[in-house]
Amino acid sequence: MKIHEYQAKAILANFNVPVPRGEVASTAAEAQAAAKAIGGSVVVKAQIHAGGRGKGGGINIAHNAEEAATIADKMLGMTLVTHQTGPEGRVVHRLLVEETLPIERELYLGIVLDRVQGKPVFMASSAGGVDIEEVAAKTPELILKETIEPGLGLAPFQARKLAFGIGVPAASVNAAAAAMIALAKAYDVIDASLAEINPFILTKEGKVYALDAKITLDDNALYRHKDLVELRDLNEEDPLEVEASKHGLNYIKLDGNIACMVNGAGLAMATMDIIQYAGGRPANFLDVGGGASAEQVKNAFRILLSDANVKAVLINIFGGILRCDTLATGVVGAARDLNIQAPIVVRMEGTNVELGRKILAESGFNFTVADDMRDAAEKVVKLAVRQ
C-alpha cells in the first residue's frame, strides 16, 4: 500500500527523522494559512502517488502566503502527468506546504527487502535528487549498501560507515547516522516494503533533513497496523482494483483486450506470457486465489467485464483447494446473472475437472473448452480478434 509524502514524513518524524516544517492543504485558503504560519518562502508540493512531480509542474516555490494561495489554486484539481503516472496522469487533491531550506548537498537513503538474502538492505548514495534507478544503471558504484540483520536494526557503525561513504562532513556524521538508524527502525516497526528519502539533504548549517519521503507498506502485514490502513487514499488507485480488493481478489489493470482469470500468481504470470506468445495482449492480472467461492468468481467476472477494452475472457484454473466444479458453477452463474456477451475460453485441470466440464457443457452457454494452456491462448486470441 502506497502512502503520500506528507503521511510518510509524519511517520518518520515519530521516529525522530528530521523533516521540514509543513502542513497539508486541500484548498487555496488552507495553503495560504499554512504558508503564513510557516513564514517566509515555502514550497508547494502536489501529493500524488508518483515521482517526478517537479518535472510535471507539481512542485513550486512561493515567496509569501498570497503567492502560495495563487499557486495552490492552480495546482488543486489539475491532472499531473509524470513518467510514473502514465499519460492519464493523477488528479491533485492535496498539497503539502513546507518551509524552504538552504540546501548544501542532496543525498539518497533507502531500504528495500533483498529477497535473495531474506534481509532488508540499507542503500545510501551521494547522488541524491535524481531517480535511483538511473544511478543504479549508469553509476552503480555510487550506491553503498549495508545488510540489516533482522531484530538488530541498522548498527551505529554501519550508519557511520554509510555517512562517511557518501561524503557527509565529520561534523554532521552523527546527525546523519542517527537519521539512518531512525529510518531503519521505522521501516521495521511499520512493516514497510520500501522506505526512501530522496533527497536526504545537508543544509549550509550542517543539519540533515528528509526533504522528500516515500513509504510503501506491506499489504500482508496491515492487519497489525489498523492505524496505517486509514492512510490509504482510494483516489490514487484504479477503481477496479479497489473494487477487487473488497472481494478478496487480486486485480491489476493492463492495456490489452483479453481478460485473464486465474488462481495463483505464478499461473497468472504464465497465462499472460502465453497470451502474448500467441499474439494477444492481456487486459489484466486477476487472481481469485486458492479458495475462491462461486460468489467471488461472479464478482471477478463483473470486474473483468467492467473494462470496456475486454473482447474475450480466458479462465485458466488449476483445481486444488478451488475445485473445478466450484469454478464452473461460478462461471455459469456469472454468465446467467451478468448477461455476458464476450466469448469465454476455459482451461481447467485438477480436482473434479470432469464434473466441472460437465457443468459447463450442460449450462446452455457457448463456452469454449481448451485442452491445455497453449490451446486456450490460441483460441482466446482468435475470438478476441473477431469481436
Short mmCIF file of C-alpha atoms in Angstrom, two decimals:
data_model
loop_
_atom_site.label_atom_id
_atom_site.label_comp_id
_atom_site.label_asym_id
_atom_site.label_seq_id
_atom_site.Cartn_x
_atom_site.Cartn_y
_atom_site.Cartn_z
CA MET A 1 0.00 0.00 0.00
CA LYS A 2 1.43 3.36 -1.04
CA ILE A 3 1.00 6.47 1.07
CA HIS A 4 1.54 10.17 0.41
CA GLU A 5 4.71 12.13 1.11
CA TYR A 6 3.13 14.09 3.98
CA GLN A 7 1.98 10.83 5.58
CA ALA A 8 5.41 9.25 5.19
CA LYS A 9 7.05 12.31 6.77
CA ALA A 10 4.64 12.21 9.71
CA ILE A 11 5.63 8.58 10.32
CA LEU A 12 9.35 9.33 10.03
CA ALA A 13 9.02 12.31 12.36
CA ASN A 14 7.56 9.98 15.01
CA PHE A 15 10.80 8.01 14.80
CA ASN A 16 12.91 11.19 15.10
CA VAL A 17 13.92 11.51 11.46
CA PRO A 18 14.33 15.29 10.88
CA VAL A 19 11.71 16.63 8.44
CA PRO A 20 10.92 20.21 7.33
CA ARG A 21 8.03 22.07 8.94
CA GLY A 22 4.92 21.72 6.82
CA GLU A 23 1.14 21.48 6.68
CA VAL A 24 -1.33 19.74 4.38
CA ALA A 25 -3.82 21.83 2.41
CA SER A 26 -6.81 20.88 0.29
CA THR A 27 -7.91 24.43 -0.56
CA ALA A 28 -6.14 27.62 -1.59
CA ALA A 29 -7.21 29.25 1.70
CA GLU A 30 -5.66 26.43 3.71
CA ALA A 31 -2.45 26.73 1.68
CA GLN A 32 -2.33 30.47 2.39
CA ALA A 33 -2.88 29.92 6.11
CA ALA A 34 -0.19 27.22 6.19
CA ALA A 35 2.31 29.45 4.39
CA LYS A 36 1.54 32.33 6.76
CA ALA A 37 2.06 30.08 9.81
CA ILE A 38 5.37 28.77 8.47
CA GLY A 39 6.59 32.21 7.45
CA GLY A 40 8.92 33.27 4.66
CA SER A 41 9.14 31.40 1.38
CA VAL A 42 7.54 27.96 1.12
CA VAL A 43 7.44 25.10 -1.34
CA VAL A 44 4.03 23.91 -2.52
CA LYS A 45 4.08 20.21 -3.43
CA ALA A 46 1.35 18.16 -5.12
CA GLN A 47 0.51 14.98 -3.20
CA ILE A 48 0.09 12.06 -5.58
CA HIS A 49 1.41 8.50 -5.54
CA ALA A 50 4.10 9.08 -8.16
CA GLY A 51 7.58 10.50 -8.53
CA GLY A 52 8.84 13.11 -11.00
CA ARG A 53 6.39 15.73 -9.74
CA GLY A 54 8.80 18.62 -10.16
CA LYS A 55 9.24 17.99 -13.89
CA GLY A 56 5.47 17.90 -14.36
CA GLY A 57 4.78 21.18 -12.56
CA GLY A 58 3.82 19.60 -9.26
CA ILE A 59 6.39 21.41 -7.08
CA ASN A 60 6.55 25.21 -6.93
CA ILE A 61 8.16 27.86 -4.73
CA ALA A 62 6.03 30.63 -3.20
CA HIS A 63 7.73 33.68 -1.73
CA ASN A 64 4.81 34.65 0.52
CA ALA A 65 1.39 33.46 1.69
CA GLU A 66 -0.53 35.24 -1.08
CA GLU A 67 1.62 33.64 -3.76
CA ALA A 68 1.14 30.25 -2.08
CA ALA A 69 -2.63 30.69 -2.39
CA THR A 70 -2.33 31.57 -6.09
CA ILE A 71 -0.13 28.55 -6.79
CA ALA A 72 -2.41 26.25 -4.78
CA ASP A 73 -5.46 27.45 -6.70
CA LYS A 74 -3.78 26.45 -9.98
CA MET A 75 -2.47 23.10 -8.72
CA LEU A 76 -5.54 21.77 -6.94
CA GLY A 77 -7.69 19.84 -9.39
CA MET A 78 -5.00 19.75 -12.06
CA THR A 79 -4.12 16.46 -13.76
CA LEU A 80 -0.44 15.95 -13.06
CA VAL A 81 1.39 13.79 -15.60
CA THR A 82 4.82 12.36 -14.75
CA HIS A 83 6.92 9.50 -16.04
CA GLN A 84 5.44 7.32 -13.28
CA THR A 85 1.75 8.18 -13.73
CA GLY A 86 1.47 7.27 -17.39
CA PRO A 87 -0.27 9.55 -19.91
CA GLU A 88 -3.52 9.54 -17.95
CA GLY A 89 -1.87 11.33 -15.01
CA ARG A 90 -3.26 11.83 -11.49
CA VAL A 91 -5.67 14.49 -10.23
CA VAL A 92 -4.21 16.60 -7.43
CA HIS A 93 -6.49 16.68 -4.37
CA ARG A 94 -3.98 17.66 -1.66
CA LEU A 95 -0.90 19.84 -1.31
CA LEU A 96 1.96 19.90 1.15
CA VAL A 97 3.06 23.43 2.05
CA GLU A 98 6.52 23.25 3.53
CA GLU A 99 9.35 25.52 4.62
CA THR A 100 12.23 26.03 2.21
CA LEU A 101 15.70 25.08 3.42
CA PRO A 102 19.22 26.19 2.42
CA ILE A 103 20.42 23.07 0.62
CA GLU A 104 24.13 22.39 0.55
CA ARG A 105 24.03 18.80 -0.78
CA GLU A 106 21.40 16.30 -1.90
CA LEU A 107 21.93 12.65 -0.88
CA TYR A 108 19.88 9.46 -1.09
CA LEU A 109 18.76 6.94 1.56
CA GLY A 110 16.58 3.91 1.01
CA ILE A 111 15.67 0.49 2.39
CA VAL A 112 14.27 -2.46 0.45
CA LEU A 113 13.98 -6.18 1.10
CA ASP A 114 16.65 -8.32 -0.56
CA ARG A 115 14.68 -11.47 -1.30
CA VAL A 116 17.80 -13.49 -2.03
CA GLN A 117 19.31 -12.80 1.39
CA GLY A 118 15.93 -12.62 3.09
CA LYS A 119 17.05 -9.43 4.83
CA PRO A 120 16.49 -5.68 4.42
CA VAL A 121 19.27 -3.77 2.68
CA PHE A 122 20.05 -0.14 3.50
CA MET A 123 21.23 1.86 0.49
CA ALA A 124 22.91 5.26 0.53
CA SER A 125 24.23 7.38 -2.30
CA SER A 126 25.89 10.74 -2.83
CA ALA A 127 23.76 11.09 -5.98
CA GLY A 128 20.55 12.28 -4.38
CA GLY A 129 17.73 14.20 -6.03
CA VAL A 130 17.60 12.01 -9.14
CA ASP A 131 15.96 8.65 -9.88
CA ILE A 132 17.89 5.98 -8.04
CA GLU A 133 17.17 3.60 -10.93
CA GLU A 134 19.16 5.91 -13.20
CA VAL A 135 22.04 5.95 -10.73
CA ALA A 136 21.95 2.15 -10.47
CA ALA A 137 22.04 1.79 -14.25
CA LYS A 138 24.74 4.36 -15.05
CA THR A 139 26.90 4.67 -11.92
CA PRO A 140 26.18 1.71 -9.61
CA GLU A 141 29.41 2.33 -7.73
CA LEU A 142 27.77 5.40 -6.20
CA ILE A 143 25.28 3.23 -4.29
CA LEU A 144 26.62 1.90 -0.99
CA LYS A 145 24.83 -0.96 0.76
CA GLU A 146 24.63 -2.41 4.26
CA THR A 147 22.61 -5.51 5.14
CA ILE A 148 20.34 -5.11 8.17
CA GLU A 149 20.23 -8.10 10.48
CA PRO A 150 16.60 -8.83 11.44
CA GLY A 151 15.95 -7.98 15.08
CA LEU A 152 19.10 -5.87 15.39
CA GLY A 153 18.38 -2.95 13.11
CA LEU A 154 21.00 -0.80 11.43
CA ALA A 155 24.06 -0.79 13.70
CA PRO A 156 25.69 2.56 14.56
CA PHE A 157 28.96 1.52 12.92
CA GLN A 158 27.07 0.70 9.71
CA ALA A 159 25.34 4.06 9.74
CA ARG A 160 28.60 5.96 10.26
CA LYS A 161 30.27 3.92 7.52
CA LEU A 162 27.49 4.87 5.10
CA ALA A 163 27.55 8.53 6.16
CA PHE A 164 31.29 8.87 5.61
CA GLY A 165 30.98 6.83 2.40
CA ILE A 166 28.55 9.28 0.78
CA GLY A 167 30.64 12.27 1.78
CA VAL A 168 28.86 13.63 4.85
CA PRO A 169 31.27 16.02 6.67
CA ALA A 170 32.59 14.80 10.01
CA ALA A 171 30.66 17.49 11.90
CA SER A 172 27.35 16.16 10.51
CA VAL A 173 28.07 12.41 10.56
CA ASN A 174 26.41 11.77 13.93
CA ALA A 175 23.22 13.53 12.84
CA ALA A 176 23.17 11.67 9.54
CA ALA A 177 23.82 8.33 11.24
CA ALA A 178 21.04 8.95 13.74
CA ALA A 179 18.60 9.69 10.90
CA MET A 180 19.66 6.47 9.14
CA ILE A 181 19.15 4.38 12.27
CA ALA A 182 15.75 6.01 12.82
CA LEU A 183 14.75 5.30 9.21
CA ALA A 184 15.71 1.64 9.62
CA LYS A 185 13.70 1.39 12.84
CA ALA A 186 10.64 2.93 11.17
CA TYR A 187 10.95 0.50 8.25
CA ASP A 188 10.95 -2.44 10.66
CA VAL A 189 8.23 -1.29 13.06
CA ILE A 190 5.63 -0.36 10.41
CA ASP A 191 6.35 -3.42 8.24
CA ALA A 192 7.32 -1.40 5.18
CA SER A 193 8.41 -2.97 1.92
CA LEU A 194 10.10 0.29 0.84
CA ALA A 195 11.28 3.33 2.78
CA GLU A 196 13.07 6.02 0.80
CA ILE A 197 14.35 9.55 1.44
CA ASN A 198 15.29 11.30 -1.78
CA PRO A 199 16.73 13.78 -1.38
CA PHE A 200 18.20 13.48 2.09
CA ILE A 201 19.72 16.93 2.36
CA LEU A 202 22.62 18.53 4.15
CA THR A 203 21.99 22.23 4.82
CA LYS A 204 24.52 25.03 4.81
CA GLU A 205 24.40 24.95 8.63
CA GLY A 206 25.34 21.26 8.61
CA LYS A 207 21.90 19.94 9.56
CA VAL A 208 20.20 16.97 7.85
CA TYR A 209 16.57 16.65 6.72
CA ALA A 210 14.32 14.27 4.82
CA LEU A 211 13.32 16.70 2.10
CA ASP A 212 11.15 14.08 0.38
CA ALA A 213 9.97 10.69 1.62
CA LYS A 214 8.34 7.65 0.11
CA ILE A 215 6.99 4.65 2.02
CA THR A 216 5.25 1.55 0.72
CA LEU A 217 3.62 -0.71 3.29
CA ASP A 218 3.46 -4.49 3.06
CA ASP A 219 -0.21 -5.35 2.47
CA ASN A 220 0.26 -8.72 4.15
CA ALA A 221 1.15 -7.04 7.44
CA LEU A 222 -1.59 -4.39 7.52
CA TYR A 223 -3.68 -6.46 9.92
CA ARG A 224 -1.11 -5.47 12.53
CA HIS A 225 -1.44 -1.75 11.77
CA LYS A 226 -5.08 -0.63 11.85
CA ASP A 227 -3.93 2.98 12.13
CA LEU A 228 -1.88 2.76 8.95
CA VAL A 229 -4.76 1.23 6.96
CA GLU A 230 -6.55 4.57 7.42
CA LEU A 231 -3.79 6.26 5.37
CA ARG A 232 -4.97 4.54 2.19
CA ASP A 233 -6.09 7.02 -0.48
CA LEU A 234 -8.59 5.36 -2.80
CA ASN A 235 -8.45 8.37 -5.16
CA GLU A 236 -4.92 7.28 -6.09
CA GLU A 237 -5.90 3.72 -7.03
CA ASP A 238 -7.65 2.25 -10.04
CA PRO A 239 -11.38 1.93 -9.19
CA LEU A 240 -11.49 -1.67 -10.44
CA GLU A 241 -8.50 -2.60 -8.27
CA VAL A 242 -10.23 -1.05 -5.27
CA GLU A 243 -13.43 -2.98 -6.04
CA ALA A 244 -11.48 -6.23 -6.41
CA SER A 245 -9.80 -5.79 -3.03
CA LYS A 246 -13.24 -5.57 -1.38
CA HIS A 247 -13.95 -9.12 -2.54
CA GLY A 248 -10.56 -10.60 -1.67
CA LEU A 249 -9.40 -10.59 -5.31
CA ASN A 250 -6.01 -9.51 -6.63
CA TYR A 251 -6.54 -7.40 -9.74
CA ILE A 252 -4.21 -5.22 -11.79
CA LYS A 253 -5.42 -3.49 -14.94
CA LEU A 254 -3.28 -3.70 -18.08
CA ASP A 255 -3.68 -2.24 -21.57
CA GLY A 256 -4.71 -5.32 -23.61
CA ASN A 257 -8.08 -6.74 -24.62
CA ILE A 258 -8.02 -10.33 -23.27
CA ALA A 259 -9.18 -10.68 -19.68
CA CYS A 260 -7.47 -13.34 -17.54
CA MET A 261 -8.97 -15.12 -14.55
CA VAL A 262 -6.60 -17.49 -12.77
CA ASN A 263 -5.85 -18.89 -9.33
CA GLY A 264 -2.30 -18.27 -8.22
CA ALA A 265 0.18 -15.52 -9.08
CA GLY A 266 2.56 -17.90 -10.86
CA LEU A 267 -0.21 -19.20 -13.09
CA ALA A 268 -1.28 -15.60 -13.75
CA MET A 269 2.20 -14.68 -14.98
CA ALA A 270 2.40 -17.78 -17.17
CA THR A 271 -1.07 -17.08 -18.58
CA MET A 272 -0.18 -13.52 -19.52
CA ASP A 273 3.04 -14.71 -21.12
CA ILE A 274 1.36 -17.36 -23.25
CA ILE A 275 -1.33 -14.91 -24.39
CA GLN A 276 1.44 -12.60 -25.53
CA TYR A 277 3.23 -15.52 -27.18
CA ALA A 278 0.04 -16.38 -29.08
CA GLY A 279 -0.15 -12.84 -30.45
CA GLY A 280 -2.61 -11.31 -27.99
CA ARG A 281 -2.41 -8.75 -25.20
CA PRO A 282 -3.66 -9.39 -21.65
CA ALA A 283 -6.11 -6.83 -20.29
CA ASN A 284 -5.46 -7.59 -16.65
CA PHE A 285 -3.95 -9.73 -13.94
CA LEU A 286 -6.74 -11.26 -11.85
CA ASP A 287 -6.02 -13.91 -9.24
CA VAL A 288 -9.11 -15.31 -7.50
CA GLY A 289 -6.92 -17.19 -5.03
CA GLY A 290 -6.85 -20.80 -3.97
CA GLY A 291 -10.10 -20.85 -2.03
CA ALA A 292 -12.44 -18.71 -4.10
CA SER A 293 -16.18 -19.26 -3.81
CA ALA A 294 -18.72 -19.21 -6.63
CA GLU A 295 -19.73 -15.71 -5.46
CA GLN A 296 -16.13 -14.49 -5.74
CA VAL A 297 -15.91 -15.91 -9.26
CA LYS A 298 -19.06 -13.98 -10.15
CA ASN A 299 -17.59 -10.76 -8.70
CA ALA A 300 -14.38 -11.42 -10.62
CA PHE A 301 -16.36 -11.60 -13.86
CA ARG A 302 -18.18 -8.37 -13.08
CA ILE A 303 -14.86 -6.60 -12.50
CA LEU A 304 -13.28 -8.06 -15.65
CA LEU A 305 -16.17 -7.02 -17.86
CA SER A 306 -16.24 -3.50 -16.41
CA ASP A 307 -13.19 -2.86 -18.58
CA ALA A 308 -14.57 -1.64 -21.91
CA ASN A 309 -11.43 -2.86 -23.70
CA VAL A 310 -12.11 -6.53 -22.94
CA LYS A 311 -13.05 -8.52 -26.05
CA ALA A 312 -12.65 -12.07 -24.70
CA VAL A 313 -12.05 -13.85 -21.40
CA LEU A 314 -9.60 -16.65 -20.64
CA ILE A 315 -10.19 -18.68 -17.48
CA ASN A 316 -7.14 -20.73 -16.57
CA ILE A 317 -7.62 -22.68 -13.34
CA PHE A 318 -5.71 -25.46 -11.64
CA GLY A 319 -8.21 -27.05 -9.28
CA GLY A 320 -6.81 -27.75 -5.86
CA ILE A 321 -8.49 -26.03 -2.95
CA LEU A 322 -10.60 -24.25 -5.58
CA ARG A 323 -12.37 -27.25 -7.14
CA CYS A 324 -13.17 -27.20 -10.84
CA ASP A 325 -16.90 -27.77 -10.20
CA THR A 326 -16.99 -24.75 -7.88
CA LEU A 327 -15.34 -22.65 -10.59
CA ALA A 328 -17.72 -23.93 -13.27
CA THR A 329 -20.74 -23.18 -11.07
CA GLY A 330 -19.49 -19.63 -10.53
CA VAL A 331 -18.80 -19.14 -14.24
CA VAL A 332 -22.26 -20.35 -15.24
CA GLY A 333 -23.91 -18.21 -12.56
CA ALA A 334 -21.98 -15.14 -13.70
CA ALA A 335 -22.85 -15.76 -17.36
CA ARG A 336 -26.52 -16.01 -16.45
CA ASP A 337 -26.75 -13.09 -14.00
CA LEU A 338 -24.47 -10.67 -15.82
CA ASN A 339 -25.67 -11.43 -19.35
CA ILE A 340 -22.11 -11.93 -20.54
CA GLN A 341 -21.68 -11.41 -24.28
CA ALA A 342 -17.90 -11.69 -24.57
CA PRO A 343 -16.59 -15.14 -25.64
CA ILE A 344 -15.19 -17.22 -22.78
CA VAL A 345 -12.41 -19.80 -23.09
CA VAL A 346 -11.97 -22.17 -20.16
CA ARG A 347 -8.95 -24.31 -19.41
CA MET A 348 -9.17 -26.24 -16.16
CA GLU A 349 -7.33 -29.14 -14.62
CA GLY A 350 -7.33 -30.72 -11.18
CA THR A 351 -9.92 -31.64 -8.58
CA ASN A 352 -13.34 -32.57 -10.04
CA VAL A 353 -12.32 -31.47 -13.53
CA GLU A 354 -14.73 -33.84 -15.28
CA LEU A 355 -17.63 -32.59 -13.18
CA GLY A 356 -16.61 -29.03 -13.92
CA ARG A 357 -16.57 -29.66 -17.65
CA LYS A 358 -19.97 -31.34 -17.42
CA ILE A 359 -21.44 -28.30 -15.66
CA LEU A 360 -20.11 -26.05 -18.44
CA ALA A 361 -21.35 -28.36 -21.21
CA GLU A 362 -24.88 -28.58 -19.77
CA SER A 363 -25.18 -24.89 -18.94
CA GLY A 364 -26.68 -23.86 -22.26
CA PHE A 365 -23.93 -21.28 -22.79
CA ASN A 366 -21.42 -21.46 -25.61
CA PHE A 367 -18.22 -21.80 -23.58
CA THR A 368 -15.04 -22.78 -25.41
CA VAL A 369 -13.21 -25.51 -23.50
CA ALA A 370 -9.46 -25.79 -24.20
CA ASP A 371 -7.24 -28.85 -23.84
CA ASP A 372 -4.15 -27.09 -22.49
CA MET A 373 -2.70 -23.62 -21.95
CA ARG A 374 -1.36 -23.21 -25.47
CA ASP A 375 -4.67 -24.30 -26.97
CA ALA A 376 -6.51 -21.89 -24.65
CA ALA A 377 -4.28 -18.95 -25.57
CA GLU A 378 -4.60 -19.56 -29.32
CA LYS A 379 -8.38 -19.89 -29.10
CA VAL A 380 -8.92 -16.78 -26.99
CA VAL A 381 -6.68 -14.66 -29.23
CA LYS A 382 -8.70 -15.72 -32.30
CA LEU A 383 -12.00 -14.99 -30.57
CA ALA A 384 -10.81 -11.56 -29.41
CA VAL A 385 -9.85 -10.60 -32.97
CA ARG A 386 -13.37 -11.41 -34.18
CA GLN A 387 -15.09 -9.09 -31.73
#
